[in-house]
C-alpha positions as MATLAB code, in Angstrom:
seq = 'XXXXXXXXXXXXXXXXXXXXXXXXXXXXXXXXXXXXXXXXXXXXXXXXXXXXXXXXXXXXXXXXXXXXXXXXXXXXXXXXXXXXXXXXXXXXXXXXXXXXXXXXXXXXXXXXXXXXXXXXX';
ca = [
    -100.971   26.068  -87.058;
     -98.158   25.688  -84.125;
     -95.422   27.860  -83.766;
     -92.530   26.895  -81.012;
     -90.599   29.793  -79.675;
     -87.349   28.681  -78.154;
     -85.658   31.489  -75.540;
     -82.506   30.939  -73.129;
     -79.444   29.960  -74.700;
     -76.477   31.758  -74.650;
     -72.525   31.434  -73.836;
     -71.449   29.911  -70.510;
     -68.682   28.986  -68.451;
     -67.825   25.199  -67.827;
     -70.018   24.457  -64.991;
     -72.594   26.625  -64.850;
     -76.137   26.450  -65.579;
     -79.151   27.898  -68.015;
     -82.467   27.135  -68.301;
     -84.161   26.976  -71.896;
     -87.560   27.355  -72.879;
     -90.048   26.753  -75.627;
     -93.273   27.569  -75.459;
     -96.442   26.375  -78.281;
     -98.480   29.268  -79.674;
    -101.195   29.086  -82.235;
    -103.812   26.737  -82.232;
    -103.333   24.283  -79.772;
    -105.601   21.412  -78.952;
    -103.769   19.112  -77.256;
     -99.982   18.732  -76.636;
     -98.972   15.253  -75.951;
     -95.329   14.222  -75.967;
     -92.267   16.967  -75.628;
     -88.717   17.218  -75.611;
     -85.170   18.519  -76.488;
     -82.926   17.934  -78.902;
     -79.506   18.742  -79.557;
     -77.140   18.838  -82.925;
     -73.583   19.969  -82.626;
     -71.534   20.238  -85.919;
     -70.692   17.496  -87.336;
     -73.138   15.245  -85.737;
     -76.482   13.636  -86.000;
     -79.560   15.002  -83.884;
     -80.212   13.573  -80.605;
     -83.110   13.159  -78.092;
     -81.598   14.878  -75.012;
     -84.326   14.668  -72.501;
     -88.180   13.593  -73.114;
     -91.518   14.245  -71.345;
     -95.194   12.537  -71.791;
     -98.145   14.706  -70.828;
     -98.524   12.381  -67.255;
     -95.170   13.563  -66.470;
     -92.890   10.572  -66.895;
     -89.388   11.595  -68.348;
     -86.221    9.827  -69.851;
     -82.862   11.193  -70.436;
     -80.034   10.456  -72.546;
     -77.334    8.971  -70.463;
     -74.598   11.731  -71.501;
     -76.884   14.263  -69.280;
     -78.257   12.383  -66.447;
     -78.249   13.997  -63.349;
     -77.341   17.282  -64.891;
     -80.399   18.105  -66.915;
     -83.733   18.858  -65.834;
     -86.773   18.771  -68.090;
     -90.112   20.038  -67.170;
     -93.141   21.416  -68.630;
     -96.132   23.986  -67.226;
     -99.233   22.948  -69.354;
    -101.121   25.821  -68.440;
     -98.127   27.830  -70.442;
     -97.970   25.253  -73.178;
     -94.321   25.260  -72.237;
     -91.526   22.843  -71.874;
     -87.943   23.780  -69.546;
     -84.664   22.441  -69.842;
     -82.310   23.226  -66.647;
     -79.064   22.669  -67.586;
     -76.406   22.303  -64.884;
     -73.055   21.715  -64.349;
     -72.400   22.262  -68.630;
     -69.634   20.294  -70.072;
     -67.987   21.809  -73.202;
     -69.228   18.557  -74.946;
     -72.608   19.960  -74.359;
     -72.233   22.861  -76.643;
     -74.759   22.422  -79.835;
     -77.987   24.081  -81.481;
     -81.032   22.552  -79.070;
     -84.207   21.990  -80.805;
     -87.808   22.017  -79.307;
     -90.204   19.195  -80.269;
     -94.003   19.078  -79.240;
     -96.012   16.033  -80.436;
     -99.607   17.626  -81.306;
    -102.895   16.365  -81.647;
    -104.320   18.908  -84.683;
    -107.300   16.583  -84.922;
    -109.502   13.842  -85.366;
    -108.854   14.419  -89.388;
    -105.172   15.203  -89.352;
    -104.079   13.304  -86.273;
    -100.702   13.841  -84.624;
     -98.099   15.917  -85.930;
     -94.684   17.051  -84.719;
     -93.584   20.209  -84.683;
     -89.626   22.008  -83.794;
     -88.590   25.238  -82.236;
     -86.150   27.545  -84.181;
     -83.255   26.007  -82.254;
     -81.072   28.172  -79.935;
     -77.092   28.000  -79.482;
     -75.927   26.612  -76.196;
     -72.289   27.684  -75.898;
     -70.374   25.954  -73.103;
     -66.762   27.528  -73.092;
     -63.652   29.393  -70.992;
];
């Protein structure tokens, strides 16, 4: 079993930064894709920012050049710097690992508890 802890969210001022993490605990055997998602009320879930285990990423065009995603293998963790936060950017963000469980079970996905990303005055 995989469990995703998700740390780092919090209230903020427009404009300034924070830096979320998630990070895979259990029994891992191979993490390929990850990424963040985002749901504010009233509104559907969306990809934010995505990264493959060679280190290719893609972003959704509402955070380019603002947002940051990484991820430390070693740590089974994936990052999200956030800069320069918009108020439009305030929602629940989600965690999602694509695992590899096994040759029997295959690839499943897996989500973080979500943490509250506040962006206000």
């Amino acid at each position: 079993q995989v469990r995703l802890v998700e740390s780092g969210g919090g209230l903020v001022q427009p404009g300034g930064s924070l830096r979320l993490s998630c990070a895979a605990s259990g029994r891992i055997f191979h993490i390929n894709d990850m990424g963040w998602y985002r749901q504010a009320p009233g509104k559907q879930r969306e990809l934010v920012a995505g990264i493959t285990s060679g280190g290719s990423t893609n972003y959704a065009d509402s955070v380019k050049g603002r947002f940051t995603i990484s991820r430390d293998n070693a740590k089974n963790t994936v990052y999200l710097q956030m800069n320069s936060l918009k108020p439009e950017d305030t929602a629940v963000y989600y965690c999602h690992i694509e695992h590899f469980d096994g040759v029997v079970t295959g690839l499943n996905d897996y989500w973080g508890q979500g943490t509250q990303v506040t962006v206000s005055s």
